Coordinates of C-alpha atoms and ligand atoms in Angstrom, one line a residue:
X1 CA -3.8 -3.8 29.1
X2 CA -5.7 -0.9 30.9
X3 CA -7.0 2.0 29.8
X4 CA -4.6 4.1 31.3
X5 CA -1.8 2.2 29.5
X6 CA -2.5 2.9 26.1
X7 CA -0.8 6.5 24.6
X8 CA -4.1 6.4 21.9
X9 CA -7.2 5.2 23.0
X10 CA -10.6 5.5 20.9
X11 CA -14.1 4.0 21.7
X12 CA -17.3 4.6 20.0
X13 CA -15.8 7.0 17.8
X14 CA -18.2 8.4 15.3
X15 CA -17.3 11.1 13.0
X16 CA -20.6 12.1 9.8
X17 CA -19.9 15.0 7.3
X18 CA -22.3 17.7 6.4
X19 CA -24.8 16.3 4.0
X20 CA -25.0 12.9 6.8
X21 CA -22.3 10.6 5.8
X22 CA -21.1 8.8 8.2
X23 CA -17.5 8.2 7.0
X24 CA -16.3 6.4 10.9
X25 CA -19.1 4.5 12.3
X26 CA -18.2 3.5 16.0
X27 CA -14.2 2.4 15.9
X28 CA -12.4 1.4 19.5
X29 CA -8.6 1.1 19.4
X30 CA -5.7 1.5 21.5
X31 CA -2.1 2.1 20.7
X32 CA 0.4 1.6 23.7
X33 CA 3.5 3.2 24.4
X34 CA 6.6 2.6 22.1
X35 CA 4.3 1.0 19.7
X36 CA 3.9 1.5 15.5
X37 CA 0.4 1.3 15.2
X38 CA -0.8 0.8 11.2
X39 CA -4.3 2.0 10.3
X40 CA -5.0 0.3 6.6
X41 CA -7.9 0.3 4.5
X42 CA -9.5 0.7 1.4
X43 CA -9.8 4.3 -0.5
X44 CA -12.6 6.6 1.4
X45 CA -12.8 3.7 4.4
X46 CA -12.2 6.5 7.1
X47 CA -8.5 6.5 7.9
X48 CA -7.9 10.3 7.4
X49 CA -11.3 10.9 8.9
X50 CA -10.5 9.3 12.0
X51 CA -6.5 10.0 12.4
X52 CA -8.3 13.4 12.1
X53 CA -10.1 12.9 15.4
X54 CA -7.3 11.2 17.3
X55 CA -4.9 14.5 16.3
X56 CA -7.5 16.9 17.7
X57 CA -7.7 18.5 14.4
X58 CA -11.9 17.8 14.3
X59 CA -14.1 16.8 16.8
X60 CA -15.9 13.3 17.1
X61 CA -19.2 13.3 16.7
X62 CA -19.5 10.5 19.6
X63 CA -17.3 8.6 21.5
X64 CA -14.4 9.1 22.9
X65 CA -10.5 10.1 22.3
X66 CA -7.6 10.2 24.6
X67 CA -4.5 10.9 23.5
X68 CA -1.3 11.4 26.2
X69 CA -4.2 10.8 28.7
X70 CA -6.3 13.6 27.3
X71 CA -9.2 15.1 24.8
X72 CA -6.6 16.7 21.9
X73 CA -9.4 18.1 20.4
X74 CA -10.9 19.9 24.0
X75 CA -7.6 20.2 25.7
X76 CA -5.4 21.0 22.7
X77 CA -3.1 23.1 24.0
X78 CA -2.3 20.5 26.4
X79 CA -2.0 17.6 24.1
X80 CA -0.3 19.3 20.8
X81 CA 3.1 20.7 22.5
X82 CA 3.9 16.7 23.0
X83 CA 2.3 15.2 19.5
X84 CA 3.8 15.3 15.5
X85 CA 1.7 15.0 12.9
X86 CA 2.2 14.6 9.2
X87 CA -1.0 15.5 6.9
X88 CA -1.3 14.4 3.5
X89 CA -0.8 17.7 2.4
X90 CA 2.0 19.9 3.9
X91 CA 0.7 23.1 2.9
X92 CA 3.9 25.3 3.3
X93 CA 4.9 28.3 1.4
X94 CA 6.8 27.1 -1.6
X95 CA 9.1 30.3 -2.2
X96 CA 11.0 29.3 1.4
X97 CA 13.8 27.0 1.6
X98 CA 13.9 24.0 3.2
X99 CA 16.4 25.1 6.0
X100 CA 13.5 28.5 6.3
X101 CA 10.6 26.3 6.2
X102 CA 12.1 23.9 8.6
X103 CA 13.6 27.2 11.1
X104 CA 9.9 29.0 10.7
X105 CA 8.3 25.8 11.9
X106 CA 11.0 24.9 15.1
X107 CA 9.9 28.8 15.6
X108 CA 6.6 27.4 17.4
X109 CA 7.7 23.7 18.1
X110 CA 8.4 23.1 21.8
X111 CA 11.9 21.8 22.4
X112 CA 12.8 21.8 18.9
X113 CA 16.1 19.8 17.6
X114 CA 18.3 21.5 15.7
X115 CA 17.0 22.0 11.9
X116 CA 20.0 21.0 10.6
X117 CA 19.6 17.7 12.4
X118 CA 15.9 17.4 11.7
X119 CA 16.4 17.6 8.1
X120 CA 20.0 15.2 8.6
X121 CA 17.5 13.0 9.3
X122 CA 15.0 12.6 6.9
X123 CA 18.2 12.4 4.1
X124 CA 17.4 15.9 3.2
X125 CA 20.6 18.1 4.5
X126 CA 21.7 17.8 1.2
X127 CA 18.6 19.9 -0.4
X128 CA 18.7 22.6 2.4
X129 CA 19.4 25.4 0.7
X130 CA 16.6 24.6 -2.4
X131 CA 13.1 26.4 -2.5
X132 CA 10.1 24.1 -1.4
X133 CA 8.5 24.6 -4.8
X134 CA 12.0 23.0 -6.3
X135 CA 12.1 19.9 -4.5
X136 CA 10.4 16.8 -5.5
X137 CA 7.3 15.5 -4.3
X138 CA 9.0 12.9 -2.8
X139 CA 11.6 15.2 -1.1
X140 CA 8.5 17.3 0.0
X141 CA 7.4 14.9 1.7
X142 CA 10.3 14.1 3.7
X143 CA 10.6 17.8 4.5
X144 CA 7.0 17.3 6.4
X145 CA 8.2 14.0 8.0
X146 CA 11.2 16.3 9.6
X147 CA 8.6 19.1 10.3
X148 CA 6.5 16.1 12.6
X149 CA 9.9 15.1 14.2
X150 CA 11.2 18.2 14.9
X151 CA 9.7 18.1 18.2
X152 CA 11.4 14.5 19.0
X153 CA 7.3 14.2 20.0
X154 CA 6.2 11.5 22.6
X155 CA 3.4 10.5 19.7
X156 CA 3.5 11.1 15.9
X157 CA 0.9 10.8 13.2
X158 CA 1.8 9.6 10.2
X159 CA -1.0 9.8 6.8
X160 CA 0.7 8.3 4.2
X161 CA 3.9 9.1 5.4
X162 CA 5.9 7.6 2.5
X163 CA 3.3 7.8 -0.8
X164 CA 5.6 8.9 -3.6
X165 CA 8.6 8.0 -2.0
X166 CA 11.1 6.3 -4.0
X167 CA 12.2 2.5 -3.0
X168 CA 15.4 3.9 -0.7
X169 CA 13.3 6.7 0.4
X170 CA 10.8 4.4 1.7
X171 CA 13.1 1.8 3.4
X172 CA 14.9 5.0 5.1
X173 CA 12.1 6.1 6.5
X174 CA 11.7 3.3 7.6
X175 CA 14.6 3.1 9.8
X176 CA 13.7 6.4 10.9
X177 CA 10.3 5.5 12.2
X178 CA 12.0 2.2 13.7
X179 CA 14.8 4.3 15.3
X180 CA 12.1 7.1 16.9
X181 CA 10.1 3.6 18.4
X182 CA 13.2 2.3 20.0
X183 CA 13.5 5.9 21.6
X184 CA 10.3 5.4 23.0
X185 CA 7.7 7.1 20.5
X186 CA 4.6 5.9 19.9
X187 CA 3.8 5.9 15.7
X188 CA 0.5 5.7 14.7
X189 CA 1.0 5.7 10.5
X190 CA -1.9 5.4 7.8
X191 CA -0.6 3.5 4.5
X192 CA -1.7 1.8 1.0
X193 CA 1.5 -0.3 1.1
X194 CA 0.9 -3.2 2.7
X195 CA 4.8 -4.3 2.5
X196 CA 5.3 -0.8 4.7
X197 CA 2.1 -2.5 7.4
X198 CA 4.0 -6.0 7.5
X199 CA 7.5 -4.5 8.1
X200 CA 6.8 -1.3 10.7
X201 CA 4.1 -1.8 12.3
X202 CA 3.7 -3.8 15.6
X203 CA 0.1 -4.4 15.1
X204 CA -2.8 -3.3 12.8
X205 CA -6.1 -2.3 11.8
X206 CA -8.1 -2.6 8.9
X207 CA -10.6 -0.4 8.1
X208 CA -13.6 -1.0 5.8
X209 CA -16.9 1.5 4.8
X210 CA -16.0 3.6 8.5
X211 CA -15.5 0.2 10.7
X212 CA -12.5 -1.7 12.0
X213 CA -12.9 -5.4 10.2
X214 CA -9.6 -6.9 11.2
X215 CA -6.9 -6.4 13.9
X216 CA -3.8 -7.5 15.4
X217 CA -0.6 -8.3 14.8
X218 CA 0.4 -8.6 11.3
X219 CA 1.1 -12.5 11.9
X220 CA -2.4 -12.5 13.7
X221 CA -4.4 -11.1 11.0
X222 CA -2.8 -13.1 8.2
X223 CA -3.5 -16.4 10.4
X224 CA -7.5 -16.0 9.8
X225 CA -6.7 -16.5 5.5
X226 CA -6.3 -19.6 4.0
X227 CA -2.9 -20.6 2.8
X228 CA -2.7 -20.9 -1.4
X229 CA -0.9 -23.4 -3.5
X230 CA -0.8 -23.1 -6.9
X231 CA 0.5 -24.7 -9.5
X232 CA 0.0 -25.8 -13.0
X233 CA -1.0 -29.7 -14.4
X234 CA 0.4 -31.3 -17.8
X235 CA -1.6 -31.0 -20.6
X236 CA -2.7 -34.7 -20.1
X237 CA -3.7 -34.6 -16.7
X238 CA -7.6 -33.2 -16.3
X239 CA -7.7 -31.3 -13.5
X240 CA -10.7 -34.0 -12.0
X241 CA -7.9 -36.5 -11.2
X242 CA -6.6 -34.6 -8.4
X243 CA -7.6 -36.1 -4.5
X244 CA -11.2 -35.1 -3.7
X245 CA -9.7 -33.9 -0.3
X246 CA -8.2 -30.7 -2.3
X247 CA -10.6 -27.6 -2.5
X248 CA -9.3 -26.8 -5.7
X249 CA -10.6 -24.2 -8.2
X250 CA -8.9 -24.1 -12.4
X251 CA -8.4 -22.3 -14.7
X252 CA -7.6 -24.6 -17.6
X253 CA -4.5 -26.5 -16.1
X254 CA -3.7 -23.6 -13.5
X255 CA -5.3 -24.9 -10.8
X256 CA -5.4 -22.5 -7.4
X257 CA -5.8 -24.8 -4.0
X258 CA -6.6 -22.6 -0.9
X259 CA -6.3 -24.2 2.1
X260 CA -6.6 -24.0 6.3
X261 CA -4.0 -26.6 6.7
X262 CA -0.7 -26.2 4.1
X263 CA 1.3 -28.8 5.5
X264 CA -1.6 -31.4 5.2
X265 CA -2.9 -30.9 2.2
X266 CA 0.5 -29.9 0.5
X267 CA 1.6 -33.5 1.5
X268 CA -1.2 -34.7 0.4
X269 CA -0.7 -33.2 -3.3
X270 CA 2.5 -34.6 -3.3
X271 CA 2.0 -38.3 -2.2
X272 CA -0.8 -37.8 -5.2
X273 CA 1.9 -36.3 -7.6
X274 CA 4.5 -38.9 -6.9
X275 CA 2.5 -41.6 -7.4
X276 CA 0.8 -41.0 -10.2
X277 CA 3.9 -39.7 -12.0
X278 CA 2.4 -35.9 -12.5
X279 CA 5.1 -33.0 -12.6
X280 CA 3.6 -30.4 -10.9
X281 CA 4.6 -26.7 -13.2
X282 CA 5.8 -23.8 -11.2
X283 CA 4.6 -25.2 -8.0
X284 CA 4.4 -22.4 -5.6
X285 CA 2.8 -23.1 -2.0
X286 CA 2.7 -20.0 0.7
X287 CA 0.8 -18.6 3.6
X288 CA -1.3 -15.7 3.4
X289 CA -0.1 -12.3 3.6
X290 CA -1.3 -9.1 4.5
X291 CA -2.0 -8.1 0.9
X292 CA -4.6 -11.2 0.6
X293 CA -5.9 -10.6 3.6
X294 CA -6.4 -7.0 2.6
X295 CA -7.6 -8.3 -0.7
X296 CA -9.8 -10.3 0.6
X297 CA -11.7 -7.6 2.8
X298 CA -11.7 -5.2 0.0
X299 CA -13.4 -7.6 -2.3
X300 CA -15.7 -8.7 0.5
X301 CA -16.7 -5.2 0.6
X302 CA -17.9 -5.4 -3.6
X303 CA -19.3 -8.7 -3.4
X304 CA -20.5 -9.2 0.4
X305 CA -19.8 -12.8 -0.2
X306 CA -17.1 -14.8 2.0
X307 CA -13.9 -16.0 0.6
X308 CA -15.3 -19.7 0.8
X309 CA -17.4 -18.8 -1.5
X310 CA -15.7 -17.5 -3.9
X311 CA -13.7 -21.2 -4.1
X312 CA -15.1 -23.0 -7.1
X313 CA -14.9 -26.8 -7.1
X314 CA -13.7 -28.3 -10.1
X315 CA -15.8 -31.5 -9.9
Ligands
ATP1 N1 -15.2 17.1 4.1 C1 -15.9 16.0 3.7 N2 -17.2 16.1 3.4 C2 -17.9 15.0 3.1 N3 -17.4 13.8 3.0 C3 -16.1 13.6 3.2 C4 -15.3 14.7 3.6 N4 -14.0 14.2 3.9 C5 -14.1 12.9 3.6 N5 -15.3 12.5 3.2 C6 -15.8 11.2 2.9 O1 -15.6 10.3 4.0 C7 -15.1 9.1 3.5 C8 -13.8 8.7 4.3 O2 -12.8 9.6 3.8 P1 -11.3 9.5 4.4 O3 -10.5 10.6 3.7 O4 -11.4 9.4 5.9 O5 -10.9 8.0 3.9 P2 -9.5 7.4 3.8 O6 -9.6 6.0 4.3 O7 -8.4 8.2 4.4 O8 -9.3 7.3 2.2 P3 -8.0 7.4 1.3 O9 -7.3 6.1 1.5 O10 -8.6 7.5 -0.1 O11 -7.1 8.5 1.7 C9 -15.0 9.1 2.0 O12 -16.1 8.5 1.4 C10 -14.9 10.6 1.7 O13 -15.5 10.9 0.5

């Protein structure tokens, strides 16, 4: 893909707070067109700080940001008439309604949809007529997600967009930000769920201490972690007897294989089991997800060691 293909495109970007910490430390990515974009990481990694820089709402401190083709931070007035953003705090004044909040706001939106529409959407037509300070905090937050819509923008900015949101809350927003791709939106969203990263987002980036550490599609950035069966060996059965060939690690009879090829080394545990008569307890083999993989950076990041390392033999 060129650079002129990509909606969000950042390289080198650098962004250190007063006092000289550098919270992003040299990041490139690119989001194309009619993509959902997931930027994941561990607490103070650098997400806001840098979904910050790409919304033109602070100034890198190097590298470069394009956004819509253009610097949102230099040419704002170009850029922010065709973004929406969503900040982790709304910030609106509590004694308005919903329906004022959302009407002051399409006020000084370009080509704002209808408020009663906007808020249709976010499930919150219902609650129209309640004062901001009376909804709940996950209802507040909808009320911002209809706030970043309301300008059916060409690319939205989502931090956190669904923290505190109940379980149906969350899957309809969902289906929102799924419907506002498939009309040709680009979503860039920052999350903590990492069931919200493997369902939305088209790809991903991790981010660790101000750095990009992993990226791709969800299926691509799960393929780099081991696979993990698990399972749990009678009483009788010392965990020494299984085949050498398994990297195993136990914990009493549990015993936790992890593993670059499943379907080998699963076989392999089986032939073993069958023959030598061994039930295997609450046998449970699967590929890596995100959350491991996610797991597995953010305990990288407190131990500095590699997962392979980690994997204790049990001869
Ligand atoms: N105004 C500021 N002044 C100094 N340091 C800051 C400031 N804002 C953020 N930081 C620091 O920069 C780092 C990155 O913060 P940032 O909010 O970007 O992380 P994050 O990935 O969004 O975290 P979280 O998941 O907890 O929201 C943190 O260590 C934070 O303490």
């Amino acid at each position: 893909m060129t650079d002129d293909e990509y909606v969000i495109r950042a390289d080198g970007l650098r962004r250190t707070y007063s006092g000289g910490y550098e919270a992003v430390r040299g990041i490139r990515l690119g989001v194309a067109r009619g993509e959902v974009f997931a930027l994941l990481g561990t607490n103070g990694a650098g997400k806001t700080s840098t979904v910050e820089m790409l919304e033109g709402l602070a100034p890198a401190d190097a590298g470069t940001v394009r956004v819509l083709g253009r610097d949102p931070y230099r040419e704002r007035a170009a850029v922010r008439p065709r973004i929406g953003m969503m900040l982790q705090e709304g910030g609106f004044p509590s004694d308005l309604t919903a329906a004022e909040t959302a009407t002051m706001w399409a006020g000084v939106t370009t080509g704002a949809r209808p408020v009663a529409e906007a808020l249709a959407l976010v499930g919150l037509d219902h609650r129209a007529g309640v004062r901001v300070k009376q909804l709940s905090g996950g209802e507040r937050r909808r009320l911002d997600l209809a706030l970043a819509i309301m300008g059916d923008p060409e690319v939205l900015f989502l931090d956190e967009p669904t923290t505190g949101l109940d379980a149906a809350s969350r899957r309809s927003t969902w289906e929102l930000v799924r419907a506002l791709r498939d009309g040709g939106t680009t979503v860039l969203l920052t999350t903590h769920y990492l069931e919200e990263a493997e369902s939305l987002a088209d790809r991903l980036a991790i981010m660790d201490r101000g750095l990009i550490v992993s990226e791709g599609t969800p299926a691509q950035v799960t393929a780099a972690r081991p696979a993990r069966i698990r399972f749990t060996l009678p009483a009788t059965v010392p965990a020494g007897r299984l085949p050498l060939s398994l990297k195993a690690a136990s914990d009493g009879q549990r015993i936790d294989i992890r593993t670059r090829d499943l379907q080998r080394d699963l076989a392999e545990l089986l032939r073993w089991a069958e023959a030598s008569d061994v039930a295997l307890e609450g046998l449970d083999a699967r590929s890596a997800s995100l959350e491991e993989a996610f797991l597995d950076i953010a305990q990288r990041d407190r131990t500095d060691d590699s997962m392979n390392d980690r994997v204790v033999d049990v001869r």
